[in-house]
């Protein structure tokens, strides 16, 4: 749903770069998709010219790696790419409207860019958490053994 300048700035921040080299990592980049309408609409794809910020109006029949496309729809996306289900990585920043629908309804792989998860990841990577987790797992294993051998 976001415009390219926002997506570009976010990807540069995540990858720690000041260039748009991140685009070479993806076979298709779609911005301003207008979800959830995107999954049911017939809006055509438009190639987005990053240097001018303008949409080009020629018909999109294939995606070129590194190029950016906007709008479009689910049906045309699967027809153009031939990708089904787990071949797609969908990146979003909202658990319900971005990630849940794409994963549960369409079987896509999802990646969430969610600020609130940062503290959780840091906590789970801490030595204290890891130690407590190992202790808990060992305790659970011992309890299971005790229950099997009365």
Coordinates of C-alpha atoms in Angstrom, one line a residue:
X1 CA 0.0 0.0 0.0
X2 CA 2.9 2.3 0.5
X3 CA 4.4 4.6 -2.2
X4 CA 7.9 3.8 -3.5
X5 CA 9.8 6.6 -1.6
X6 CA 8.5 5.2 1.7
X7 CA 9.4 1.6 0.7
X8 CA 12.8 2.6 -0.6
X9 CA 13.6 4.5 2.6
X10 CA 12.5 1.6 4.7
X11 CA 14.5 -1.0 2.7
X12 CA 17.6 1.3 2.9
X13 CA 17.2 1.6 6.6
X14 CA 16.8 -2.2 7.1
X15 CA 19.8 -3.0 4.9
X16 CA 22.0 -0.2 6.1
X17 CA 22.6 1.3 2.7
X18 CA 22.0 4.7 1.1
X19 CA 21.3 3.3 -2.4
X20 CA 18.5 1.4 -3.9
X21 CA 20.7 -1.7 -4.5
X22 CA 18.1 -3.7 -2.4
X23 CA 16.0 -3.9 -5.5
X24 CA 18.3 -6.4 -7.1
X25 CA 17.3 -8.8 -4.3
X26 CA 13.8 -9.2 -5.6
X27 CA 12.3 -10.6 -8.9
X28 CA 9.2 -8.4 -8.6
X29 CA 8.6 -5.3 -6.5
X30 CA 5.0 -4.0 -6.2
X31 CA 4.1 -0.8 -4.4
X32 CA 0.8 1.1 -3.9
X33 CA -1.1 -2.1 -4.3
X34 CA -4.2 -1.0 -2.4
X35 CA -4.8 -4.0 -0.3
X36 CA -7.1 -5.7 0.5
X37 CA -8.7 -4.6 -2.8
X38 CA -5.7 -5.9 -4.7
X39 CA -6.7 -9.5 -4.1
X40 CA -10.0 -9.1 -5.9
X41 CA -9.6 -6.1 -8.3
X42 CA -8.7 -6.0 -12.0
X43 CA -6.6 -2.9 -11.8
X44 CA -3.7 -3.2 -14.2
X45 CA 0.0 -3.1 -13.2
X46 CA 1.9 0.0 -14.1
X47 CA 5.7 0.3 -14.2
X48 CA 6.9 3.0 -11.8
X49 CA 9.7 5.1 -13.0
X50 CA 11.8 5.7 -9.8
X51 CA 13.7 8.7 -11.3
X52 CA 10.6 10.7 -12.0
X53 CA 8.1 9.3 -9.6
X54 CA 5.6 8.7 -12.4
X55 CA 3.7 5.6 -13.6
X56 CA 4.2 4.5 -17.1
X57 CA 1.1 3.5 -19.0
X58 CA 2.2 0.7 -21.3
X59 CA 0.8 -2.7 -20.5
X60 CA 2.9 -4.8 -18.1
X61 CA 3.3 -8.3 -19.5
X62 CA 6.4 -9.3 -17.4
X63 CA 8.3 -8.2 -14.4
X64 CA 12.0 -7.2 -14.7
X65 CA 14.2 -7.7 -11.7
X66 CA 15.0 -4.4 -10.1
X67 CA 12.1 -2.5 -11.7
X68 CA 9.3 -1.3 -9.6
X69 CA 5.6 -1.8 -10.4
X70 CA 2.5 -0.2 -8.8
X71 CA -1.1 -1.1 -8.4
X72 CA -2.1 -4.3 -10.2
X73 CA -4.0 -7.3 -8.9
X74 CA -3.6 -10.8 -7.6
X75 CA -4.9 -12.5 -10.7
X76 CA -2.5 -10.7 -13.1
X77 CA 0.4 -11.2 -10.6
X78 CA 0.1 -14.9 -10.6
X79 CA -0.4 -15.0 -14.4
X80 CA 2.6 -12.9 -15.1
X81 CA 4.9 -14.6 -12.6
X82 CA 3.6 -18.1 -12.7
X83 CA 4.3 -18.2 -8.9
X84 CA 2.0 -20.0 -6.7
X85 CA 1.7 -20.1 -2.9
X86 CA 5.1 -20.5 -1.2
X87 CA 7.1 -19.0 -4.1
X88 CA 6.0 -15.5 -3.0
X89 CA 7.5 -13.5 -0.1
X90 CA 5.1 -10.8 0.9
X91 CA 6.5 -8.1 3.2
X92 CA 4.2 -6.0 5.3
X93 CA 4.0 -4.0 8.4
X94 CA 0.5 -5.0 9.7
X95 CA -0.1 -8.5 11.1
X96 CA -3.8 -8.7 10.2
X97 CA -4.2 -6.7 7.0
X98 CA -0.9 -7.6 5.5
X99 CA 0.5 -10.9 6.8
X100 CA -2.5 -13.0 7.9
X101 CA -4.5 -12.7 4.7
X102 CA -1.6 -13.2 2.4
X103 CA -0.4 -16.3 4.4
X104 CA -3.7 -18.0 5.3
X105 CA -5.7 -17.3 2.1
X106 CA -3.0 -17.4 -0.5
X107 CA -0.2 -19.5 1.2
X108 CA 2.4 -16.9 0.6
X109 CA 5.5 -16.6 2.8
X110 CA 5.3 -13.5 4.8
X111 CA 7.8 -11.2 6.5
X112 CA 6.7 -8.6 9.0
X113 CA 8.5 -5.3 9.6
X114 CA 7.0 -4.5 12.9
X115 CA 8.7 -2.2 15.4
X116 CA 7.0 -3.8 18.4
X117 CA 8.6 -7.1 17.7
X118 CA 12.1 -5.7 18.1
X119 CA 12.0 -5.8 21.9
X120 CA 10.7 -9.3 21.8
X121 CA 13.5 -10.5 19.6
X122 CA 16.1 -8.8 21.7
X123 CA 14.7 -10.4 24.8
X124 CA 14.6 -13.9 23.3
X125 CA 18.2 -13.5 22.1
X126 CA 19.4 -12.5 25.6
X127 CA 21.6 -14.9 27.6
X128 CA 19.2 -14.8 30.5
X129 CA 16.2 -15.8 28.4
X130 CA 18.2 -18.6 26.6
X131 CA 19.3 -20.0 30.0
X132 CA 15.8 -19.9 31.4
X133 CA 14.5 -21.6 28.2
X134 CA 17.0 -24.4 28.5
X135 CA 16.2 -24.9 32.1
X136 CA 12.5 -25.0 31.3
X137 CA 13.0 -27.5 28.5
X138 CA 15.1 -29.8 30.7
X139 CA 12.5 -29.6 33.5
X140 CA 9.8 -30.4 31.0
X141 CA 11.8 -33.4 29.7
X142 CA 12.4 -34.7 33.3
X143 CA 8.7 -34.4 34.1
X144 CA 7.8 -36.4 31.1
X145 CA 10.3 -39.1 32.0
X146 CA 8.9 -39.2 35.6
X147 CA 5.4 -39.6 34.3
X148 CA 6.4 -42.5 32.0
X149 CA 8.2 -44.3 34.8
X150 CA 6.0 -44.2 38.0

